[in-house]
Amino acid sequence: MLDEKATAQALAVMATKFPKVGSSLVADSDFHFLLAVILSAQTTDAAVNRVTPALFAAYPQPENLMQAQPIEVEKYISTLGLYHNKARYLVACARDLVNNFASQVPRNHRDLQSLAGVGRKTADVVLAERFHIPALAVDTHVERVSKRLAMVAMDASVLQTEKVLMTKIPKKEWIHAHHLFITWGRQVCTARNPACANCPLLTMCQEGHRRMNGVNI
Ligand code: SF4
């Protein structure tokens, strides 16, 4: 397993290749960013960004959205996966914000996760991106890359992955590391065809060596 020092070295290599990383979700307020993160489940940020301008214009504040019927919201997001459920979550989330938080997006895990449609990962992303509160959201890219690089055991759960990474990466680096993992996972260490032959992390990556030797895991 990669220790803290090797993990830092791997992240430094990623940062050298991708010096500018960050969230690609576009939103003009905390409320709209929260909606965008809820919509991003099991779909790409680019797909979310295509539908959100019209959605945000139709529902500028939680008070507007809480009064909508989910079927009205579906019209704006029907190109996204799971849009029936997501429309229901958005309306319910807006209602929770108005009723429980004076229409403001809360700034802690517990309150965020009390909102409809908001789980730990969504809360982590909102805390990190909107409020700069250290968090290390584990999505499919973070999980895949950290496991392939043996920073985390292959059989670790999502929560275990988050906990282990938080011990191996300094707190002030969590948000940046999250973005590096995602970018690496999208551009280099993709799910089906990781670019191991040209990967600058190959020398420290057992999974890469296995793949180069023709043994896919
Ligand atoms: Fe991913 Fe391959 Fe690079 Fe390892 S060597 S990090 S498996 S692309």
PDB file of C-alpha atoms and ligand atoms in Angstrom, residues 148-149 184 189 194-196 199 202 205 207-208, ligand 1:
ATOM      1  CA  ARG A 148      -5.582   1.252  -8.443  1.00  0.00           C
ATOM      2  CA  LEU A 149      -2.709   3.172  -6.931  1.00  0.00           C
ATOM      3  CA  TRP A 184      -6.802  11.829 -13.419  1.00  0.00           C
ATOM      4  CA  CYS A 189      -6.830   6.377 -15.457  1.00  0.00           C
ATOM      5  CA  PRO A 194      -6.426   3.446 -18.470  1.00  0.00           C
ATOM      6  CA  ALA A 195      -3.404   4.870 -20.275  1.00  0.00           C
ATOM      7  CA  CYS A 196      -0.904   2.810 -18.276  1.00  0.00           C
ATOM      8  CA  CYS A 199       1.241   7.028 -17.296  1.00  0.00           C
ATOM      9  CA  LEU A 202       3.346   3.539 -13.698  1.00  0.00           C
ATOM     10  CA  CYS A 205       1.399   1.506  -9.618  1.00  0.00           C
ATOM     11  CA  GLU A 207      -2.317  -2.182 -11.018  1.00  0.00           C
ATOM     12  CA  GLY A 208      -0.590  -0.520 -13.947  1.00  0.00           C
TER      13      GLY A 208
HETATM   14 FE1  SF4 B   1      -4.082   4.243 -13.612  1.00  0.00          FE
HETATM   15 FE2  SF4 B   1      -2.515   2.739 -15.152  1.00  0.00          FE
HETATM   16 FE3  SF4 B   1      -1.613   5.091 -14.260  1.00  0.00          FE
HETATM   17 FE4  SF4 B   1      -1.950   3.055 -12.559  1.00  0.00          FE
HETATM   18  S1  SF4 B   1      -0.478   3.146 -14.262  1.00  0.00           S
HETATM   19  S2  SF4 B   1      -2.588   5.176 -12.238  1.00  0.00           S
HETATM   20  S3  SF4 B   1      -3.746   2.004 -13.422  1.00  0.00           S
HETATM   21  S4  SF4 B   1      -3.311   4.754 -15.682  1.00  0.00           S
END
